[in-house]
Coordinates of C-alpha atoms in Angstrom, one line a residue:
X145 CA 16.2 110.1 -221.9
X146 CA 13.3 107.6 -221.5
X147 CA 12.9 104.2 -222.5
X148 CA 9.8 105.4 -224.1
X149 CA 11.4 108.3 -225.0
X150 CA 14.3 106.1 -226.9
X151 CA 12.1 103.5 -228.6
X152 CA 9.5 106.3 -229.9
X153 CA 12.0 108.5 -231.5
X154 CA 13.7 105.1 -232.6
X155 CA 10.1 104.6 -234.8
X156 CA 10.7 108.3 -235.9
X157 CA 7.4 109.1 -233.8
X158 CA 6.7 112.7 -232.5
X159 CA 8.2 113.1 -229.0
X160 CA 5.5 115.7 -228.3
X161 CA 2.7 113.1 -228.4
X162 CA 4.4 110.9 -225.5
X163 CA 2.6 112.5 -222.4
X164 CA -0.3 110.7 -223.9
X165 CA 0.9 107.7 -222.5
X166 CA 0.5 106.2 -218.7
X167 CA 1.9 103.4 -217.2
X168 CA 1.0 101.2 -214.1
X169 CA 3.3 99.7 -212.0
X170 CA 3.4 96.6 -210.8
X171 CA 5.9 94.9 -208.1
X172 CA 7.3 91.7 -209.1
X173 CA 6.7 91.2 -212.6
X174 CA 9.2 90.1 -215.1
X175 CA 11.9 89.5 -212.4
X176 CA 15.8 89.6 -214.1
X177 CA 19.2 90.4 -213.3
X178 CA 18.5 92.5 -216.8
X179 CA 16.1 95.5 -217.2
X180 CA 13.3 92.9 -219.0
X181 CA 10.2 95.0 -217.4
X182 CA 11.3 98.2 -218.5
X183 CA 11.7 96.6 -222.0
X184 CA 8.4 95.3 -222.4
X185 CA 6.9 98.3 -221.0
X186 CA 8.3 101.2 -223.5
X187 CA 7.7 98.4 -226.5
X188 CA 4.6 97.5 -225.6
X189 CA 4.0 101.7 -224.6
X190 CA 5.6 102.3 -228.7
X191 CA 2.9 100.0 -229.9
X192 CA -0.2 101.5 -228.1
X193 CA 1.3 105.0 -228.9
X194 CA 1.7 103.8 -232.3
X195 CA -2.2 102.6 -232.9
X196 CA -3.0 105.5 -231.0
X197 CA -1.6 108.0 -233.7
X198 CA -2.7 106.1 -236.5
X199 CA -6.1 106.1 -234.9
X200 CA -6.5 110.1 -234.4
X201 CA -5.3 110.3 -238.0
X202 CA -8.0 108.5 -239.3
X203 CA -10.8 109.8 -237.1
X204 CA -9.2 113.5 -237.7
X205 CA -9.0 113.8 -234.1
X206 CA -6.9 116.9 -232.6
X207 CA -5.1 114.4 -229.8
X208 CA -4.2 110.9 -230.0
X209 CA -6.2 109.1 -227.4
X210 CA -4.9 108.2 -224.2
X211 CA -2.9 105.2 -223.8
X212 CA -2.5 103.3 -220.5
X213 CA 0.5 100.6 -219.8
X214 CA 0.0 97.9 -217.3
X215 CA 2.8 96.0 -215.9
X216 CA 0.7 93.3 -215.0
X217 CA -0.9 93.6 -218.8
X218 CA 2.4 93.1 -220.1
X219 CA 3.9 90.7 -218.3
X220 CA 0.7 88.1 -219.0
X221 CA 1.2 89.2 -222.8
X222 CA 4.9 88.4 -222.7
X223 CA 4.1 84.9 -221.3
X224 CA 1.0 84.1 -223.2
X225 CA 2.7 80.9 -225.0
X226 CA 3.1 79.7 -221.6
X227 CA -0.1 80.5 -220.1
X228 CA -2.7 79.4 -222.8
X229 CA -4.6 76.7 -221.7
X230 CA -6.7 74.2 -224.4
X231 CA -9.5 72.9 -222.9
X232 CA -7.3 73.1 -219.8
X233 CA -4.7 71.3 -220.8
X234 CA -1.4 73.3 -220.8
X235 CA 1.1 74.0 -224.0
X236 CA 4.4 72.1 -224.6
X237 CA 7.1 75.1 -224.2
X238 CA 10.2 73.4 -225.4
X239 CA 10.9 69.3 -226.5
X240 CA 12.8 67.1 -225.1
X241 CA 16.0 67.9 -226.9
X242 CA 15.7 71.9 -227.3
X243 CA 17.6 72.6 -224.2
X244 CA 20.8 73.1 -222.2
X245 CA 23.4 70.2 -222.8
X246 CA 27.2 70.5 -221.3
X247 CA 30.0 70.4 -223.3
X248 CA 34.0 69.3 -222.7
X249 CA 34.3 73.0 -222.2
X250 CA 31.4 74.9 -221.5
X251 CA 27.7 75.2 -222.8
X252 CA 25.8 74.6 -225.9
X253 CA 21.7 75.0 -226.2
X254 CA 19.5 73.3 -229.0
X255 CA 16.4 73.9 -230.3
X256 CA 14.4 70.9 -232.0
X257 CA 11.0 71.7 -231.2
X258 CA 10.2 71.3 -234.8
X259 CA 10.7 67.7 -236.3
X260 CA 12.7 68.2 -239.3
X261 CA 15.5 70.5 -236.6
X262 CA 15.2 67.2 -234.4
X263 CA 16.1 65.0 -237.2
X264 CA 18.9 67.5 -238.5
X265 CA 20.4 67.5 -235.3
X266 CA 20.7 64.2 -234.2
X267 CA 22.6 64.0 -238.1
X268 CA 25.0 66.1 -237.5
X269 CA 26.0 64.1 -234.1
X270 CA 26.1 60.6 -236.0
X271 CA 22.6 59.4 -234.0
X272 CA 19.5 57.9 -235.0
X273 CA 16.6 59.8 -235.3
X274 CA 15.1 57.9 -232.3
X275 CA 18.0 58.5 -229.9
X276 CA 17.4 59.6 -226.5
X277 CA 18.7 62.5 -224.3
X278 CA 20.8 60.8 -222.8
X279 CA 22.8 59.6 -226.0
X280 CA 23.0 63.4 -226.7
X281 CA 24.2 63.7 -223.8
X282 CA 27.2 61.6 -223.9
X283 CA 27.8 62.4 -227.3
X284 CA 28.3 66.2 -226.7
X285 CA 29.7 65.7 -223.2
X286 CA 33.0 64.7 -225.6
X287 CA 32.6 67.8 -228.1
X288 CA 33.6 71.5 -227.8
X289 CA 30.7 74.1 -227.7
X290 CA 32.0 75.7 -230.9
X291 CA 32.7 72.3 -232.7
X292 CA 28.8 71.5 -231.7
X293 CA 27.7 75.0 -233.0
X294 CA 29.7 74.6 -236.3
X295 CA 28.7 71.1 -236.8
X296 CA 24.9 71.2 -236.6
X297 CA 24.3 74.2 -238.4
X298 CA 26.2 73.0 -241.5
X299 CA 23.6 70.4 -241.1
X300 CA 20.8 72.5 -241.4
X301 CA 20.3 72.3 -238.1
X302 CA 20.0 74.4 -234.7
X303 CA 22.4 74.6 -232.1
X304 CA 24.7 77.8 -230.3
X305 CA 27.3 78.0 -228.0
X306 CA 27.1 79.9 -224.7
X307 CA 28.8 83.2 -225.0
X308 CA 29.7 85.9 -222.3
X309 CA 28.8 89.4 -223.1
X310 CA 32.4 89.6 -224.0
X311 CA 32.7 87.0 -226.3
X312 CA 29.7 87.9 -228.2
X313 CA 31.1 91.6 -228.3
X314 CA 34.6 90.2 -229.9
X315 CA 32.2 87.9 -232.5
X316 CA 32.0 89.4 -236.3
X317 CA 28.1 89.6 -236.1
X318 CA 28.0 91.3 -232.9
X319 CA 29.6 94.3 -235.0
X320 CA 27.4 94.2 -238.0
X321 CA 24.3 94.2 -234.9
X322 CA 25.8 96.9 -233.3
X323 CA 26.0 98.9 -236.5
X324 CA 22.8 99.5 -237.0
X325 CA 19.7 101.3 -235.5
X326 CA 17.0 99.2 -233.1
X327 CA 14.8 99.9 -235.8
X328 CA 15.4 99.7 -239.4
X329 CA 13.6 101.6 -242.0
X330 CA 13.9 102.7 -245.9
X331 CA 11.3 103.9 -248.3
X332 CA 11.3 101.7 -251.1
X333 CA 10.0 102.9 -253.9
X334 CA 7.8 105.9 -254.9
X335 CA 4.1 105.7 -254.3
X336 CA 1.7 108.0 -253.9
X337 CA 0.3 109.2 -250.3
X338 CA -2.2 106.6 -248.9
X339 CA -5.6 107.0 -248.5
X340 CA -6.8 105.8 -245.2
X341 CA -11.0 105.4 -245.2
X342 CA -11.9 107.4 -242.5
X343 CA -13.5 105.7 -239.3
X344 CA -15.0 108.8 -238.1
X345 CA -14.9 110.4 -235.0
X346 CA -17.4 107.6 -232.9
X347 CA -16.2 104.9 -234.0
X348 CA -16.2 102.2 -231.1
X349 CA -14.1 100.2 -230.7
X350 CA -11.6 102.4 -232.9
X351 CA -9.4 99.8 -234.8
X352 CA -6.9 101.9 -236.3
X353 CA -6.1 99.1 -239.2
X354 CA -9.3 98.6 -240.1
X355 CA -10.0 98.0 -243.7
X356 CA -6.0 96.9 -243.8
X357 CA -4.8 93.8 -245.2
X358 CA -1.8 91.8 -244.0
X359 CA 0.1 89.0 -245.5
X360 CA 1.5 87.0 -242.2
X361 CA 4.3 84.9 -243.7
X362 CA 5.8 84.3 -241.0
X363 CA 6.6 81.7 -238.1
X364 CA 7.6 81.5 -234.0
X365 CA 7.5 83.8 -232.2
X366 CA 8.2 87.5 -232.7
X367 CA 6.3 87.9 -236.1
X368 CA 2.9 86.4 -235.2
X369 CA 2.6 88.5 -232.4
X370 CA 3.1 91.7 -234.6
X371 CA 0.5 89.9 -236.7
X372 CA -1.3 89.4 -234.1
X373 CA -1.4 92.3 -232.7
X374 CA -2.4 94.1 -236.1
X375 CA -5.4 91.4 -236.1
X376 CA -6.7 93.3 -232.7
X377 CA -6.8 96.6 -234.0
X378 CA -8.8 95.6 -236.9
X379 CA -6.5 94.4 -239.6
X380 CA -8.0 91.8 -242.2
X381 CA -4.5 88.8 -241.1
X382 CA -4.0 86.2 -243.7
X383 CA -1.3 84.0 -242.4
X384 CA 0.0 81.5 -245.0
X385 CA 1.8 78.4 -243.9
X386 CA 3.4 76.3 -246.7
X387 CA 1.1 72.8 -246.8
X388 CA 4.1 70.4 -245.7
X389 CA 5.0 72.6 -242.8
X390 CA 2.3 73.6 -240.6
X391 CA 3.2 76.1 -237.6
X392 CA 3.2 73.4 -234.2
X393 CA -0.5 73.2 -232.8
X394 CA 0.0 75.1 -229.2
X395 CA 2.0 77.8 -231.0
X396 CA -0.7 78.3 -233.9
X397 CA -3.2 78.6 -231.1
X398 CA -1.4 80.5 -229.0
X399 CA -0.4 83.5 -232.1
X400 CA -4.0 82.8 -233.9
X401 CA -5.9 85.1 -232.5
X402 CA -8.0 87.4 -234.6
X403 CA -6.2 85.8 -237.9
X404 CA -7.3 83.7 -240.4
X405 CA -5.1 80.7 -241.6
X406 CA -4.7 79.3 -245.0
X407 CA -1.8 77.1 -246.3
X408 CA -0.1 78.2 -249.8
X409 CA 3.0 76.7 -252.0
X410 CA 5.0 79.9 -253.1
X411 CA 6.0 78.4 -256.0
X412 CA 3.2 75.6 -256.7
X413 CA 0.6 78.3 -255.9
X414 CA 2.1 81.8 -257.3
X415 CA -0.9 82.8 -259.2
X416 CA -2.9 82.6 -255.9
X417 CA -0.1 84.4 -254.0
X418 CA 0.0 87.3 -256.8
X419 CA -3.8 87.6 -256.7
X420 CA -3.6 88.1 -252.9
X421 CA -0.3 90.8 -252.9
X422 CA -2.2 92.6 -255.5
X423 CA -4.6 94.0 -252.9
X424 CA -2.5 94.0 -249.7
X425 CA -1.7 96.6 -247.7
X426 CA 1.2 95.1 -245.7
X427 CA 3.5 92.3 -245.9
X428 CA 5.2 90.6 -242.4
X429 CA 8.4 88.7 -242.7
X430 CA 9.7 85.5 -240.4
X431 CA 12.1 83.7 -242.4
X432 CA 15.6 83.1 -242.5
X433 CA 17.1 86.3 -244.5
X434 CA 17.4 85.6 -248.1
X435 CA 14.7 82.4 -247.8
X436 CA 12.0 83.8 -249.5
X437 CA 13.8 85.9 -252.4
X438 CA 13.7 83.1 -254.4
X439 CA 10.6 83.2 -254.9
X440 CA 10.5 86.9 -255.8
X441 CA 9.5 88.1 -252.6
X442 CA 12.6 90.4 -251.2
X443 CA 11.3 94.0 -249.9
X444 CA 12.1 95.9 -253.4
X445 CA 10.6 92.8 -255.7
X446 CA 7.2 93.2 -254.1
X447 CA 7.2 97.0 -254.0
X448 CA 7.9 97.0 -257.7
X449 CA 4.9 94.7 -258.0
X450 CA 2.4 96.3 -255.2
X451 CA 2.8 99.9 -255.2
X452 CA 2.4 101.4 -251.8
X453 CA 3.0 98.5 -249.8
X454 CA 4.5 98.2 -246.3
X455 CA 7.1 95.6 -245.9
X456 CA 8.4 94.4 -242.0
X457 CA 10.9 91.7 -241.9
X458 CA 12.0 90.2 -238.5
X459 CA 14.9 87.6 -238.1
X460 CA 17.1 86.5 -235.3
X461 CA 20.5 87.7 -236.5
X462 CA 19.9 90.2 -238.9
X463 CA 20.2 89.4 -242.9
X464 CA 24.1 91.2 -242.2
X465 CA 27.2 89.8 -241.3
X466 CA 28.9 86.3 -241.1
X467 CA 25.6 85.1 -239.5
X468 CA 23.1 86.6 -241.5
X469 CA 21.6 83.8 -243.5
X470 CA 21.8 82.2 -240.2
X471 CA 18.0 80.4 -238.5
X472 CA 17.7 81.1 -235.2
X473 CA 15.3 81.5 -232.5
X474 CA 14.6 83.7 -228.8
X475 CA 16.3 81.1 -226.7
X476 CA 19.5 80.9 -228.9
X477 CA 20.1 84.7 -229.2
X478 CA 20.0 84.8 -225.6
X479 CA 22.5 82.1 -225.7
X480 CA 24.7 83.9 -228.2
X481 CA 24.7 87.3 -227.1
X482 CA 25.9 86.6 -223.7
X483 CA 22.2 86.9 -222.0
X484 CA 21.7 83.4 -220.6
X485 CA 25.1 83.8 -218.7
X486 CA 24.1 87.2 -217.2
X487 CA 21.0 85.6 -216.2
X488 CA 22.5 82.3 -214.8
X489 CA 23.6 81.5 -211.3
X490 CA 26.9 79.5 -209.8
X491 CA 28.4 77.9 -213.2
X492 CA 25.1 77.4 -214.6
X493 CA 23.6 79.1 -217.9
X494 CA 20.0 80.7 -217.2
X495 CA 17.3 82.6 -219.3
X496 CA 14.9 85.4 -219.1
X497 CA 11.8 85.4 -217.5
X498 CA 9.8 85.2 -220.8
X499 CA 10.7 84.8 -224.2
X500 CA 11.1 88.7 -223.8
X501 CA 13.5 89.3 -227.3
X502 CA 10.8 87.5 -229.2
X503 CA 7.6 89.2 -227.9
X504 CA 9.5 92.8 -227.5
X505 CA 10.3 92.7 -230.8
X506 CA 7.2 91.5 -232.2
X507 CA 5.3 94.5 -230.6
X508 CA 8.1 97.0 -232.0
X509 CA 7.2 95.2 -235.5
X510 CA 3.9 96.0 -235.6
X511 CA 4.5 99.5 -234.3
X512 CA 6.8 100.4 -237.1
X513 CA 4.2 98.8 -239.4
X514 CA 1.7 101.4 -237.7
X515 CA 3.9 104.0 -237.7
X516 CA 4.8 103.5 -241.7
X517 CA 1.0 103.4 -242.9
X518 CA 0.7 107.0 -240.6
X519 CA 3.6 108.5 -242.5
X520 CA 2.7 106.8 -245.6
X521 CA -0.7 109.0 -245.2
X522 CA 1.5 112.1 -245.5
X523 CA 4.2 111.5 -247.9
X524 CA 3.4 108.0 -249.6
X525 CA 6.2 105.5 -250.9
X526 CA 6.5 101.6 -250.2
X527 CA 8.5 101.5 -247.5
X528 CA 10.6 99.0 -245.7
X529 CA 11.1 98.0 -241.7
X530 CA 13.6 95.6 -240.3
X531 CA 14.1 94.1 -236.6
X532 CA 16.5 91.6 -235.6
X533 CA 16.3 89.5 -232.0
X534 CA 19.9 89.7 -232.0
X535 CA 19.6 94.0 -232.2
X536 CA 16.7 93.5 -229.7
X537 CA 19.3 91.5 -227.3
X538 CA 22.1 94.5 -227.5
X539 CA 18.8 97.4 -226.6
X540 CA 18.0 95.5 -223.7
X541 CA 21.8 94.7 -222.3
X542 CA 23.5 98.0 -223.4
X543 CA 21.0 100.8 -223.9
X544 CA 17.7 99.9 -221.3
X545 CA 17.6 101.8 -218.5
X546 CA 16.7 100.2 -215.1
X547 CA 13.4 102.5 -213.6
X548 CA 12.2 102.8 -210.1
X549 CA 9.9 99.1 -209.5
X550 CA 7.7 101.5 -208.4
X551 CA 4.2 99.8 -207.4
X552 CA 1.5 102.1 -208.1
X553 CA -1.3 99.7 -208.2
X554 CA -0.5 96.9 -205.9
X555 CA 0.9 93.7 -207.4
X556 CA -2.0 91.0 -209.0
X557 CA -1.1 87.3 -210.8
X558 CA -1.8 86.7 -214.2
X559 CA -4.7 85.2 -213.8
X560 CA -6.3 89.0 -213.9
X561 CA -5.2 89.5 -217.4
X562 CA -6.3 86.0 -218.8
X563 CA -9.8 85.1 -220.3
X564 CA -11.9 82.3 -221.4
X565 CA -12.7 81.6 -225.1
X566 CA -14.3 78.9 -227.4
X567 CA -12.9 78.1 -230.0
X568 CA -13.1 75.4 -233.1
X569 CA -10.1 74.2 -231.2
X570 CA -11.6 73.9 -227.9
X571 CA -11.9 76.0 -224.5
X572 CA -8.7 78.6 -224.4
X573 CA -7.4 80.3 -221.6
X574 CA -5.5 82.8 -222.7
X575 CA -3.3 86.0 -221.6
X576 CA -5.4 89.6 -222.8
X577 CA -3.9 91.7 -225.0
X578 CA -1.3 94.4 -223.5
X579 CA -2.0 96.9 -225.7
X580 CA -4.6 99.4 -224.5
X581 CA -5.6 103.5 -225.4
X582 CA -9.0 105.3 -225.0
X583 CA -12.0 103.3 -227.3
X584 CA -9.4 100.7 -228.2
X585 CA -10.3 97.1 -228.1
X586 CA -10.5 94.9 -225.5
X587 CA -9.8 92.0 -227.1
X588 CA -9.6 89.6 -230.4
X589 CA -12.2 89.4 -232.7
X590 CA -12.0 85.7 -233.8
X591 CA -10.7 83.1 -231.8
X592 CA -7.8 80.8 -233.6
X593 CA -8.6 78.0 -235.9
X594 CA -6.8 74.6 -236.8
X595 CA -4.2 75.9 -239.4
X596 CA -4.7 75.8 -242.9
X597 CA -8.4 76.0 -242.5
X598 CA -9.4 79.1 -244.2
X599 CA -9.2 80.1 -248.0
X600 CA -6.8 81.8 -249.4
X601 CA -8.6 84.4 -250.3
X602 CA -9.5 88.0 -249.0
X603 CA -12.5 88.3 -246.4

């Protein structure tokens, strides 16, 4: 069986439409001790296949259209935080104090790119909020990973212990992961088939989610790229930020393409939210399991109130298990799950080429979005998907297959997939979008904007 093979069926796609898709090799890209290429291509593949489908459906054509895979594509894509460029000046990846620190016995990794995680970690060690690396350094040089790990997140904070493959296996969460499919999905509620407008046979570009309209409620990394990515094939993205907790600048900018961005208070501003869930197609998910049922916005409460709708939740854990209400982001699941120990060298913890969990994901999201509004046009009912970096993380070290690095179309830098764009934030350079089948487009529609600059309103 197929990578592509596995992740289709995973979507409940028909097998029979998979010769339909092409790939392109290309030597040297995404380089790992783990099987990373072959995961980006067959999610990536699941995506296009995905659009694709939903495409022919609406145009009532007899095939899907042909979809092509580039290695090269891909692995831009799956480093497009790290290769957008404002007005030439290049992104900030990680701060000062979201990294690697040594324990008294072993490894622990942080993340505090945001500043309310910086301040809640330097709390939970006893330091002021303007202490320097090097003060966390000494401070957890004298700690145990674990203690760190247990400390800091009772804090509020973010912080994981390096794990082998073993230990993760032998950890309570590892179970619940394991437990449950790559991809979850549930109808929610009865509804009746949906109507798709038809975009007729010409139609060119063909933007299979035309006329669609998506709530983006989510933050870094994996959900706005399946927000994103539903913004190229024609999707109408409102993505709502909460007013005292905008999405960091290079991240926004990086994500924002073909969206628009508004801020909203859940609770300050419901009436505006209800008014905009009345007429939305799809909701997307980013938040820490259970963070947003509060305000009355779990899967099954906003079926009830929005008939028909599609609901895609991603988290880092999975909203299961001892860890499921847990935050968490890429570069800590690889932590957990005993990736960055595979991937490190002589003592030392290392990482994956790109934040692969994060992007892979994000592409399977929006391909079981795809794939529910296709089904949805046969049989109807709200229905439900669910992805977990954490489930992503067991695919790739358990169930990927390693392929031939076969080189069909002689190896190219990134620079071929990137393009130049002007934006109200300046000049971008930025990666192309991966995802490519006959007619499709070429790329985004809009270029980002500052966020919270739109209305919170329908287009």
């Amino acid at each position: 069986m197929t990578n592509q093979y596995a992740v289709w069926t995973a979507l409940g796609g028909d097998p029979a439409l998979l010769p339909a898709v092409t790939a392109v090799g290309r030597a040297g890209t995404l380089p790992s001790k783990l099987p990373v290429r072959e995961l980006a291509r067959a999610c990536v593949g699941a995506c296009a296949l995905a659009a694709a489908e939903l495409g022919a459906r609406r145009t009532g054509r007899a095939g899907v259209p042909a979809v092509r895979v580039d290695d090269g594509a891909v692995a831009a894509a799956f480093h497009s935080e790290r290769l957008l460029q404002v007005d030439g000046r290049a992104p900030v990846a990680f701060a000062p104090l979201s990294r690697f620190w040594r324990t008294a016995d072993g490894w622990v990794r942080t993340h505090a790119n945001y500043p309310h995680h910086r301040a809640r970690l330097l709390g939970a060690l006893g330091l002021p909020p303007d202490a320097s690396a090097r003060e966390v350094t000494g401070v957890l040089a004298g700690r145990s990973a674990l203690e760190v790990e247990e400390t800091v997140y009772r804090a509020g904070g973010l912080a994981v212990a390096l794990r082998t493959s073993a230990q993760w296996a032998a950890h309570g969460q590892a179970a619940e992961v394991a437990a449950r499919p790559l991809i979850e999905s549930e109808r929610l509620a009865p509804a009746p088939p949906r109507v798709l407008p038809p975009l007729g046979p010409a139609a060119a570009p063909l933007l299979p989610a035309a006329g669609l309209r998506v709530l983006d409620l989510t933050r870094v990394l994996a959900g706005p790229v399946a927000t994103r990515t539903l913004a190229l094939l024609g999707a109408d993205v409102l993505r709502l930020d909460a007013p005292g907790l905008p999405e960091l600048p290079d991240q926004h900018a990086d994500t924002g393409f073909g969206k628009r961005s508004a801020t909203l208070g859940l609770g300050a501003d419901r009436d505006t939210f209800e008014e905009l869930l009345a007429s939305a197609d799809v909701v997307v998910t980013g938040y820490r399991p259970g963070a947003l049922d509060r305000f009355g916005l779990s899967p099954r409460a906003l079926a009830e109130r929005r008939p028909g709708l599609v609901v895609a939740q991603v988290s880092a854990w999975g909203g299961y298990g001892p860890w499921g209400g847990r935050r968490g982001f890429d570069s800590l699941v690889q932590v957990a799950t005993g990736i960055a120990a595979t991937e490190g060298t002589a003592g030392e913890p290392g990482a994956l080429p790109a934040q692969a969990l994060d992007h892979g994901t994000g592409y399977l999201l929006a391909a079981a979005v795809l794939r529910a509004l296709t089904e949805q046009s046969y049989d109807g009912h709200a229905r439900g998907v669910r992805l977990a970096l954490a489930r992503t993380a067991l695919w790739l070290t358990r169930e990927v297959r390693p392929e031939p690095a076969a080189d069909d179309a002689g190896h190219a830098g990134p620079d071929a997939w990137l393009t130049e764009t002007d934006s109200p934030l300046g000049r971008l350079r930025h990666a192309l979008p991966p995802v490519s089948f006959a007619d499709g487009p070429t790329d985004w529609s809009r270029p980002p904007a500052p966020c919270g600059t739109d209305p919170a309103t329908w287009t």
